[in-house]
Coordinates of C-alpha atoms and ligand atoms in Angstrom, one line a residue:
M823 CA 14.1 0.7 15.8
T824 CA 13.8 3.7 18.0
T825 CA 15.5 4.5 21.3
L826 CA 13.3 7.6 21.8
T827 CA 10.6 7.6 24.5
L828 CA 7.0 8.6 24.4
A829 CA 7.9 12.0 25.9
D830 CA 10.7 12.5 23.3
W831 CA 8.2 11.8 20.4
Q832 CA 5.6 14.0 21.9
R833 CA 8.1 16.9 22.2
R834 CA 9.2 16.4 18.6
A835 CA 5.6 16.3 17.5
A836 CA 4.9 19.6 19.2
D837 CA 8.0 21.2 17.5
L838 CA 7.2 19.8 14.1
A839 CA 6.8 22.4 11.3
I840 CA 4.3 20.6 8.9
E841 CA 4.2 21.6 5.2
G842 CA 0.7 21.3 3.8
R843 CA 1.0 22.9 0.4
A844 CA 1.1 21.2 -3.0
F845 CA 4.4 20.8 -4.8
I846 CA 4.3 21.8 -8.5
D847 CA 7.2 22.5 -10.9
G848 CA 9.8 22.4 -8.1
A849 CA 8.1 24.6 -5.6
Y850 CA 5.5 24.5 -2.7
V851 CA 2.4 26.3 -3.7
A852 CA -1.1 26.8 -2.3
A853 CA -4.1 25.4 -4.3
R854 CA -5.1 27.9 -7.0
S855 CA -8.5 28.3 -5.3
G856 CA -6.8 28.9 -2.0
A857 CA -8.9 26.0 -0.5
T858 CA -7.6 23.8 2.3
F859 CA -8.8 20.9 4.2
D860 CA -8.2 19.8 7.8
C861 CA -5.7 17.1 8.4
I862 CA -6.6 15.4 11.7
N863 CA -4.5 13.4 14.1
P864 CA -6.6 10.2 14.6
A865 CA -4.9 9.5 17.9
N866 CA -6.6 12.5 19.6
G867 CA -9.0 14.0 17.0
Q868 CA -7.0 17.3 16.9
L869 CA -6.0 19.4 14.0
L870 CA -2.5 18.6 12.7
A871 CA -2.3 20.9 9.6
K872 CA -4.3 22.8 7.0
V873 CA -3.6 21.1 3.7
A874 CA -4.0 22.4 0.1
S875 CA -7.2 21.1 -1.4
C876 CA -6.2 20.8 -5.1
D877 CA -8.7 20.6 -7.9
A878 CA -8.7 20.4 -11.7
A879 CA -6.9 23.8 -12.1
D880 CA -3.9 22.5 -10.0
A881 CA -3.9 19.3 -11.9
E882 CA -3.6 21.3 -15.2
L883 CA -0.6 23.2 -13.8
A884 CA 1.1 20.0 -12.7
V885 CA 0.5 18.2 -16.0
Q886 CA 1.9 21.2 -17.9
A887 CA 5.0 21.2 -15.7
A888 CA 5.4 17.5 -16.0
R889 CA 5.0 17.6 -19.8
R890 CA 7.5 20.5 -20.1
A891 CA 10.1 18.5 -18.1
F892 CA 9.5 15.4 -20.1
E893 CA 9.8 17.1 -23.5
A894 CA 12.9 19.0 -22.4
R895 CA 14.3 15.6 -21.4
T896 CA 15.8 17.1 -18.2
W897 CA 15.2 13.7 -16.5
A898 CA 14.3 11.2 -19.2
G899 CA 17.4 12.3 -21.2
Q900 CA 19.8 11.6 -18.3
S901 CA 21.7 8.4 -18.6
P902 CA 20.4 5.5 -16.3
K903 CA 23.7 5.9 -14.4
Q904 CA 23.0 9.6 -13.7
R905 CA 19.4 8.9 -12.7
K906 CA 20.7 6.2 -10.4
L907 CA 23.0 8.6 -8.6
V908 CA 20.2 11.1 -8.1
M909 CA 17.8 8.4 -6.7
Q910 CA 20.5 7.1 -4.4
R911 CA 20.9 10.7 -3.0
F912 CA 17.1 10.9 -2.7
A913 CA 17.1 7.7 -0.7
A914 CA 20.0 8.8 1.5
L915 CA 18.1 12.1 2.3
M916 CA 15.1 10.0 3.3
H917 CA 17.3 8.0 5.6
D918 CA 18.7 11.2 7.1
H919 CA 15.1 12.3 7.8
L920 CA 13.9 8.8 8.9
E921 CA 12.6 10.0 12.3
E922 CA 10.8 13.0 10.9
L923 CA 9.1 10.9 8.2
A924 CA 8.1 8.2 10.7
L925 CA 6.7 10.8 13.1
L926 CA 4.6 12.4 10.3
E927 CA 3.3 9.0 9.2
S928 CA 2.3 8.0 12.8
L929 CA 0.7 11.4 13.5
D930 CA -1.1 11.4 10.2
M931 CA -2.7 8.0 10.1
G932 CA -2.4 6.6 13.6
K933 CA 0.1 3.8 13.2
P934 CA 2.5 2.9 16.0
I935 CA 5.7 4.9 15.8
G936 CA 7.7 1.6 16.3
D937 CA 6.1 0.3 13.0
A938 CA 6.7 3.6 11.2
M939 CA 10.4 3.6 12.3
G940 CA 10.8 -0.2 11.8
Y941 CA 9.1 -0.5 8.4
D942 CA 7.4 2.4 6.7
A943 CA 10.2 5.0 6.6
P944 CA 13.2 2.7 6.0
A945 CA 11.3 0.5 3.5
S946 CA 10.3 3.6 1.5
A947 CA 13.9 4.9 1.3
N948 CA 15.0 1.4 0.4
C949 CA 12.5 1.2 -2.5
I950 CA 13.8 4.4 -4.0
A951 CA 17.4 3.2 -3.7
W952 CA 16.6 -0.3 -5.1
N953 CA 14.9 1.1 -8.2
G954 CA 17.6 3.6 -8.8
E955 CA 20.2 0.9 -8.4
A956 CA 18.4 -1.5 -10.8
I957 CA 18.0 0.9 -13.7
D958 CA 21.6 0.8 -15.1
K959 CA 21.6 -3.0 -15.0
I960 CA 18.7 -3.7 -17.3
Y961 CA 19.5 -4.4 -20.9
D962 CA 17.3 -3.9 -24.0
Q963 CA 17.2 -6.6 -26.7
V964 CA 18.4 -7.3 -30.2
A965 CA 15.9 -9.7 -31.9
P966 CA 17.2 -12.8 -33.7
V967 CA 16.4 -11.9 -37.3
E968 CA 18.1 -12.2 -40.8
E969 CA 21.5 -10.7 -41.4
S970 CA 20.2 -7.9 -43.6
A971 CA 18.5 -6.2 -40.6
L972 CA 19.2 -5.0 -37.1
A973 CA 16.0 -5.4 -35.0
L974 CA 16.0 -3.6 -31.7
V975 CA 13.5 -4.1 -28.9
T976 CA 13.9 -1.2 -26.5
R977 CA 12.0 0.3 -23.6
E978 CA 11.2 4.0 -23.3
P979 CA 9.5 6.0 -20.5
L980 CA 5.7 6.4 -20.9
G981 CA 5.7 10.2 -20.3
I982 CA 3.5 11.4 -17.4
V983 CA 2.5 8.9 -14.8
T984 CA 0.0 9.8 -12.1
A985 CA 0.1 7.8 -8.9
I986 CA -3.0 7.8 -6.8
V987 CA -2.4 6.1 -3.4
P988 CA -4.3 5.1 -0.2
W989 CA -3.8 6.1 3.4
N990 CA -2.8 2.9 5.1
F991 CA 0.9 2.9 4.1
P992 CA 1.0 6.4 2.6
L993 CA 4.8 6.6 2.1
V994 CA 5.4 3.0 1.2
M995 CA 2.6 2.9 -1.4
A996 CA 3.8 6.2 -2.9
C997 CA 7.4 4.9 -3.2
W998 CA 6.3 1.6 -4.8
K999 CA 5.0 3.7 -7.7
L1000 CA 7.5 6.6 -7.5
G1001 CA 10.6 4.4 -7.5
P1002 CA 10.1 2.5 -10.8
A1003 CA 8.3 5.4 -12.5
L1004 CA 11.1 7.8 -11.8
A1005 CA 13.9 5.3 -12.4
T1006 CA 12.5 4.6 -15.9
G1007 CA 12.6 8.4 -16.8
N1008 CA 8.9 9.4 -16.4
S1009 CA 7.5 12.6 -14.9
V1010 CA 5.3 11.8 -11.9
I1011 CA 2.2 13.5 -10.4
L1012 CA 1.5 11.9 -7.0
K1013 CA -1.9 12.3 -5.4
P1014 CA -1.8 11.1 -1.8
S1015 CA -5.0 10.2 0.1
E1016 CA -6.8 13.1 1.7
K1017 CA -6.6 11.2 4.9
S1018 CA -2.8 11.0 5.1
P1019 CA -1.0 13.5 2.7
L1020 CA 1.9 14.7 4.9
T1021 CA 4.8 12.4 4.0
A1022 CA 4.2 12.6 0.3
I1023 CA 4.3 16.4 0.6
R1024 CA 7.5 16.3 2.7
I1025 CA 9.5 14.0 0.4
A1026 CA 9.0 16.4 -2.6
A1027 CA 11.5 18.8 -1.1
L1028 CA 13.9 15.9 -0.5
A1029 CA 13.6 14.8 -4.1
K1030 CA 14.4 18.3 -5.3
E1031 CA 17.4 18.6 -2.9
A1032 CA 18.6 15.3 -4.3
G1033 CA 18.6 16.7 -7.9
I1034 CA 15.2 15.6 -9.4
P1035 CA 14.6 18.4 -11.9
D1036 CA 11.6 20.7 -11.5
G1037 CA 8.4 19.4 -13.0
V1038 CA 9.5 15.7 -12.8
F1039 CA 8.0 15.1 -9.4
N1040 CA 4.8 16.9 -8.3
V1041 CA 2.5 16.3 -5.4
L1042 CA -1.2 17.2 -5.4
P1043 CA -3.0 16.7 -2.1
G1044 CA -6.8 16.8 -2.3
F1045 CA -9.9 14.7 -2.6
G1046 CA -10.5 11.8 -5.0
H1047 CA -13.7 13.2 -6.5
S1048 CA -11.9 16.5 -7.3
V1049 CA -8.2 16.4 -8.1
G1050 CA -8.2 12.6 -8.4
E1051 CA -10.9 12.6 -11.0
A1052 CA -9.3 15.4 -12.9
L1053 CA -6.1 13.4 -13.1
A1054 CA -7.8 10.2 -14.1
M1055 CA -9.7 11.9 -16.9
H1056 CA -6.8 14.0 -18.2
M1057 CA -6.0 13.7 -21.9
D1058 CA -2.3 14.3 -21.5
I1059 CA -1.4 11.8 -18.8
D1060 CA 0.0 8.6 -20.1
C1061 CA -0.5 6.2 -17.2
I1062 CA -2.5 6.0 -14.0
T1063 CA -1.1 3.7 -11.3
F1064 CA -3.4 3.3 -8.4
T1065 CA -3.5 1.6 -5.0
G1066 CA -6.8 1.6 -3.1
S1067 CA -10.2 0.1 -3.0
T1068 CA -11.6 -2.2 -5.7
K1069 CA -14.6 0.1 -6.1
V1070 CA -12.4 3.1 -7.0
G1071 CA -10.0 1.0 -9.0
K1072 CA -12.9 -0.1 -11.3
H1073 CA -14.0 3.5 -11.7
L1074 CA -10.5 4.6 -12.7
M1075 CA -10.3 1.9 -15.3
E1076 CA -13.5 3.5 -16.8
C1077 CA -11.9 6.9 -16.6
A1078 CA -8.9 5.6 -18.5
G1079 CA -11.2 4.2 -21.2
K1080 CA -13.4 7.3 -21.4
S1081 CA -10.4 9.7 -21.7
N1082 CA -7.2 8.8 -23.6
L1083 CA -6.8 5.1 -22.9
K1084 CA -4.0 5.9 -20.5
R1085 CA -2.2 2.8 -19.2
A1086 CA -4.1 1.8 -16.0
F1087 CA -2.6 -0.3 -13.2
M1088 CA -4.8 -1.1 -10.2
E1089 CA -3.7 -2.5 -6.9
C1090 CA -6.9 -3.1 -5.0
G1091 CA -8.5 -4.7 -1.9
G1092 CA -8.3 -8.2 -0.4
K1093 CA -9.9 -10.7 1.9
S1094 CA -7.1 -13.1 2.4
P1095 CA -7.4 -16.7 3.7
N1096 CA -4.9 -18.0 6.2
I1097 CA -5.3 -21.8 6.3
V1098 CA -4.1 -23.9 9.3
L1099 CA -3.9 -27.6 8.7
A1100 CA -3.9 -30.1 11.5
D1101 CA -0.3 -31.2 10.5
A1102 CA 1.1 -27.7 11.1
A1103 CA 4.5 -28.1 12.9
D1104 CA 4.1 -25.5 15.6
L1105 CA 0.5 -24.4 16.5
D1106 CA 1.8 -21.6 18.8
Q1107 CA 3.9 -20.1 16.1
A1108 CA 1.0 -20.3 13.7
A1109 CA -1.4 -18.7 16.2
R1110 CA 1.0 -15.9 17.1
S1111 CA 1.5 -15.2 13.4
A1112 CA -2.2 -15.3 12.6
V1113 CA -2.8 -12.7 15.3
G1114 CA -0.1 -10.4 14.0
A1115 CA -1.2 -10.8 10.5
I1116 CA -4.6 -9.3 11.3
F1117 CA -3.8 -6.7 14.0
Y1118 CA -0.6 -5.2 12.5
N1119 CA -1.4 -1.6 11.3
Q1120 CA -4.8 -1.9 13.0
G1121 CA -5.9 -4.4 10.4
E1122 CA -5.7 -1.6 7.8
V1123 CA -3.6 -3.8 5.5
C1124 CA -4.6 -4.9 2.0
T1125 CA -2.9 -8.3 2.7
A1126 CA -4.3 -8.7 6.2
A1127 CA -5.0 -12.3 7.0
S1128 CA -8.6 -11.5 7.7
R1129 CA -10.1 -15.0 7.2
L1130 CA -8.6 -17.7 9.5
L1131 CA -9.5 -21.2 8.2
V1132 CA -8.7 -23.9 10.7
Q1133 CA -9.0 -27.7 10.3
N1134 CA -11.8 -28.9 12.7
S1135 CA -9.7 -31.6 14.4
I1136 CA -7.5 -28.9 16.0
K1137 CA -9.9 -26.0 15.9
A1138 CA -10.8 -25.7 19.6
E1139 CA -7.1 -26.0 20.7
F1140 CA -6.0 -23.5 18.0
V1141 CA -8.7 -20.9 18.6
A1142 CA -7.8 -20.9 22.4
K1143 CA -4.2 -20.1 21.4
V1144 CA -5.4 -17.3 19.0
V1145 CA -7.4 -15.7 21.9
H1146 CA -4.4 -16.0 24.2
Y1147 CA -2.1 -14.2 21.8
A1148 CA -4.7 -11.6 20.7
R1149 CA -4.9 -10.4 24.3
E1150 CA -1.3 -9.2 23.9
W1151 CA -2.5 -6.6 21.3
V1152 CA -3.8 -3.6 23.3
S1153 CA -4.8 -0.4 21.6
S1154 CA -2.6 2.5 22.8
N1155 CA -1.1 5.8 22.0
P1156 CA 0.7 5.5 18.6
L1157 CA 3.6 7.7 19.8
D1158 CA 4.5 5.2 22.6
P1159 CA 7.3 3.0 21.2
A1160 CA 5.7 0.0 23.1
T1161 CA 2.4 0.3 21.3
R1162 CA 1.5 -2.5 18.9
I1163 CA -1.9 -1.3 17.8
G1164 CA -2.7 2.4 17.3
A1165 CA -5.7 4.4 16.1
M1166 CA -8.0 3.9 13.1
V1167 CA -7.2 6.4 10.4
D1168 CA -10.4 8.5 11.0
E1169 CA -13.8 8.5 12.5
V1170 CA -15.4 7.4 9.2
Q1171 CA -13.2 4.3 9.0
M1172 CA -13.8 3.5 12.7
N1173 CA -17.5 3.7 12.3
Q1174 CA -17.4 1.5 9.2
V1175 CA -15.5 -1.2 11.1
L1176 CA -17.9 -0.9 14.0
R1177 CA -20.8 -1.5 11.6
Y1178 CA -19.2 -4.6 10.3
I1179 CA -18.8 -5.8 13.9
E1180 CA -22.5 -5.3 14.4
S1181 CA -23.4 -7.2 11.2
G1182 CA -21.2 -10.1 12.4
K1183 CA -23.2 -10.2 15.7
E1184 CA -26.6 -9.9 13.9
Q1185 CA -25.7 -12.7 11.4
G1186 CA -24.9 -15.1 14.2
A1187 CA -21.1 -15.2 14.5
T1188 CA -19.7 -15.8 17.9
L1189 CA -17.8 -12.8 19.3
L1190 CA -14.8 -14.1 21.2
L1191 CA -12.9 -10.9 22.0
G1192 CA -13.2 -7.1 21.6
G1193 CA -15.8 -5.7 19.3
E1194 CA -16.0 -2.2 20.6
R1195 CA -14.6 1.3 20.4
T1196 CA -12.0 2.0 23.1
R1197 CA -9.8 4.8 24.5
V1198 CA -12.8 7.2 23.9
E1199 CA -11.3 9.6 26.5
S1200 CA -8.3 10.3 24.2
G1201 CA -10.6 11.9 21.6
G1202 CA -9.1 9.4 19.1
Y1203 CA -10.5 6.6 17.0
Y1204 CA -9.6 3.2 18.5
I1205 CA -11.1 -0.2 18.1
S1206 CA -10.2 -3.1 20.4
P1207 CA -8.8 -6.2 18.6
T1208 CA -11.8 -8.3 17.7
L1209 CA -12.2 -12.0 17.1
F1210 CA -15.3 -13.8 15.6
D1211 CA -15.7 -17.6 15.6
N1212 CA -18.2 -19.8 13.7
V1213 CA -18.2 -17.5 10.7
T1214 CA -19.9 -18.9 7.6
P1215 CA -19.4 -17.9 4.0
D1216 CA -22.8 -16.2 3.7
M1217 CA -21.9 -13.6 6.3
R1218 CA -20.8 -10.2 5.3
I1219 CA -17.8 -10.4 7.6
F1220 CA -16.6 -13.4 5.7
R1221 CA -17.1 -11.8 2.2
E1222 CA -16.3 -8.1 2.5
E1223 CA -13.1 -6.3 3.2
I1224 CA -13.4 -4.8 6.7
F1225 CA -10.0 -3.1 6.8
G1226 CA -9.8 -3.0 10.6
P1227 CA -8.7 -5.2 13.5
V1228 CA -11.3 -7.9 13.0
L1229 CA -10.5 -11.6 12.5
V1230 CA -13.1 -14.1 11.3
I1231 CA -12.6 -17.8 12.0
T1232 CA -14.1 -20.7 10.1
G1233 CA -13.6 -24.4 10.4
F1234 CA -13.1 -27.0 7.7
D1235 CA -12.7 -30.8 7.4
T1236 CA -10.7 -31.7 4.3
L1237 CA -7.9 -30.1 2.3
D1238 CA -10.3 -29.7 -0.6
D1239 CA -12.7 -27.9 1.7
A1240 CA -9.9 -25.5 2.7
I1241 CA -9.0 -24.7 -0.9
R1242 CA -12.7 -24.2 -1.8
L1243 CA -13.3 -21.8 1.2
G1244 CA -10.0 -20.0 0.5
N1245 CA -10.9 -19.3 -3.0
D1246 CA -14.5 -18.4 -2.2
T1247 CA -13.9 -14.6 -2.6
C1248 CA -13.8 -12.1 -5.4
Y1249 CA -10.4 -11.1 -4.2
G1250 CA -7.0 -12.7 -4.8
L1251 CA -4.3 -10.7 -3.1
A1252 CA -2.6 -13.0 -0.6
A1253 CA -3.2 -16.4 1.0
G1254 CA -1.4 -18.6 3.5
V1255 CA -1.0 -22.2 4.6
W1256 CA 0.5 -23.8 7.7
T1257 CA 1.6 -27.4 7.3
S1258 CA 4.6 -29.7 7.9
N1259 CA 3.7 -31.8 4.9
L1260 CA 5.4 -30.7 1.6
D1261 CA 2.8 -32.3 -0.6
N1262 CA 0.0 -30.4 1.2
A1263 CA 2.0 -27.1 1.0
V1264 CA 2.5 -27.4 -2.7
K1265 CA -1.0 -28.6 -3.4
V1266 CA -2.6 -25.7 -1.5
S1267 CA -0.3 -23.0 -2.7
R1268 CA -0.8 -24.0 -6.3
A1269 CA -4.6 -24.1 -5.9
L1270 CA -5.0 -20.8 -4.2
R1271 CA -5.7 -18.0 -6.6
A1272 CA -3.7 -15.2 -5.1
G1273 CA -0.8 -13.0 -6.1
T1274 CA 1.2 -14.0 -3.0
V1275 CA 1.1 -17.3 -1.1
F1276 CA 2.8 -17.6 2.3
V1277 CA 3.8 -21.1 3.5
N1278 CA 4.5 -21.4 7.2
N1279 CA 4.7 -17.6 7.6
W1280 CA 2.6 -14.5 6.9
D1281 CA 4.0 -11.3 5.2
G1282 CA 7.4 -12.7 4.3
G1283 CA 8.7 -10.6 1.4
D1284 CA 11.3 -8.3 -0.1
M1285 CA 11.8 -5.6 -2.7
T1286 CA 12.9 -8.4 -5.1
M1287 CA 9.4 -10.0 -5.0
P1288 CA 6.5 -8.8 -7.1
F1289 CA 3.4 -7.7 -5.2
G1290 CA -0.2 -7.6 -6.5
G1291 CA -3.4 -9.4 -7.0
Y1292 CA -5.4 -11.9 -8.9
K1293 CA -9.1 -11.4 -9.7
Q1294 CA -10.6 -8.2 -8.3
S1295 CA -7.5 -7.4 -6.2
G1296 CA -6.2 -5.8 -9.3
N1297 CA -3.7 -6.0 -12.2
G1298 CA -0.1 -5.3 -12.6
R1299 CA 2.6 -5.7 -10.0
D1300 CA 4.4 -3.4 -7.7
K1301 CA 8.0 -4.1 -6.5
S1302 CA 10.7 -6.1 -8.1
I1303 CA 12.1 -5.8 -11.7
H1304 CA 8.6 -6.5 -13.0
A1305 CA 7.3 -3.2 -11.7
L1306 CA 9.8 -1.3 -13.9
E1307 CA 8.2 -2.7 -17.1
K1308 CA 4.9 -1.1 -16.2
Y1309 CA 6.2 2.3 -16.7
T1310 CA 7.8 1.8 -20.1
E1311 CA 6.6 1.4 -23.7
L1312 CA 8.1 -1.4 -25.8
K1313 CA 9.5 -0.1 -29.1
S1314 CA 10.4 -2.3 -32.1
T1315 CA 12.9 -0.7 -34.4
W1316 CA 13.7 -2.5 -37.6
I1317 CA 16.9 -1.2 -39.3
Q1318 CA 17.3 -2.4 -42.9
L1319 CA 20.9 -2.8 -43.7
G1320 CA 22.5 -2.2 -47.1
Ligands
LIG1138 P1 -9.8 4.5 -1.8 O1 -10.0 3.7 -3.0 O2 -11.0 5.1 -1.1 O3 -8.8 5.7 -2.1 C1 -7.6 5.5 -2.7 C2 -7.1 6.8 -3.4 O4 -8.0 7.0 -4.5 C3 -7.2 8.0 -2.5 O5 -6.1 8.9 -2.8 C4 -8.5 8.7 -2.9 O6 -8.5 10.1 -2.7 C5 -8.5 8.4 -4.4 N1 -9.8 8.4 -5.0 C6 -11.0 8.1 -4.5 N2 -12.0 8.4 -5.4 C7 -11.4 8.8 -6.5 C8 -11.9 9.2 -7.8 N3 -13.2 9.2 -8.1 N4 -11.0 9.5 -8.8 C9 -9.7 9.5 -8.5 N5 -9.2 9.2 -7.3 C10 -10.0 8.8 -6.3 O7 -9.0 3.5 -0.8 P2 -8.4 3.8 0.6 O8 -9.6 3.8 1.5 O9 -7.6 5.1 0.6 O10 -7.5 2.6 0.9 C11 -7.9 1.4 1.3 C12 -8.0 0.4 0.2 O11 -6.7 0.3 -0.4 C13 -8.4 -1.0 0.7 O12 -9.3 -1.6 -0.2 C14 -7.0 -1.8 0.6 O13 -7.2 -3.1 0.4 C15 -6.4 -1.1 -0.6 N6 -5.0 -1.3 -0.7 C16 -4.5 -2.2 -1.6 C17 -3.1 -2.4 -1.7 C18 -2.5 -3.3 -2.7 O14 -1.3 -3.2 -2.9 N7 -3.3 -4.1 -3.4 C19 -2.2 -1.8 -0.8 C20 -2.8 -0.9 0.2 C21 -4.2 -0.7 0.2

């Protein structure tokens, strides 16, 4: 948590020297073409920095550097214990720069500084440390075969991993990939979103200072259709690990197939149901949680509880509580430590969310709260927390990922109705159920097709728990020991004995 005031953060923001260059082979460099793009502060619409706009030429340089480092085994050849020590130093440096990283994150994508200080910056550092600490505690295997052979099952790094990440939790998403990919000995090329590249660029210098060898960690800011596409299609990259929309995730699977069949792991979108049964123990707690689960990070969360399904026998009472708690979420300046809901990441995203709000009205949903742009005088991109009731499964706001502060509410009668509505989506990232009945909790959590199910909470979790989706929410898992497996090949070695 932060003890700094709004004025303190504003002063620090004014004094901040922002690095906007790419990081290739251990050094900050401009894009080969010299091109840059404008990085805008969504809280006021003003220019934060000019950032290198990388393309295929820069991708080529980064791949060559990453391959050289991998072949020279400057990182892969270090013992797990040595890599652990370097990653612990990297995490410690991130901790030393916590306020700077949190400030960059807040300025770059509009999230409240309290959230960036309370979650994004420390969770990212913890992820690097956790993966480093894990790596010298994982054993390979000896298979149970006849006496005349020694059969080894070992894990080796893949080679070059490219991580393409979104803008909503820029540093956390990057570290969920970077931590396990580096710990297992790979070279990494990170492509942050063009909407929020600054923390990825900043931590490259910290990685180098910690002792990550040149070429092992590269950062290429730029656009998806340019440098992103070049990385996805590259013939000498061994793995693409992606977090972002389902649409781009599907495209990247095709790129992997059309190029060199690189390993492809996709963490994609969601439209998660939060089910409240009439037997929930504490309706106030459930309502408070339901509101936080959609408005946190301006609703720009893949696991946002964006569909609230409420049993009809308590619906009127429960919805009144939801409206009451939603009024506590007021859009405000992201640099104010008291702010709970900040700015949308950019004008494009704001307009997309406003179009969804219009479609909800047109298709006959009942607007209970919000539904408009706010704080226009700031020059930034804010949307007031929005609630829709009487939403039916045929409506776009029920089916499509809005990725903004918009909650849609639907009633149901029976447990089976709740399960059917919950699963009535192409996504399967998260789901929740509120009940005091153990049988109901187990029945619903087993039946919901989602990578994570929350029972009587939303967003409980830890680095020790895998994170990812069923169905079109993706494949593979970030976090936990399971994530380390993604970045390794499994090798069988049969040694015939005399
Ligand atoms: P996006 O798919 O538009 O972009 C994600 C990244 O892909 C960006 O870096 C972008 O530049 C890049 N990209 C775009 N087109 C590309 C192309 N043709 N080739 C290569 N790279 C390309 O997603 P976004 O708008 O940045 O993020 C929001 C989405 O991310 C939401 O759908 C959200 O649910 C999802 N998300 C999922 C998780 C998860 O863990 N499952 C976590 C966070 C966000």
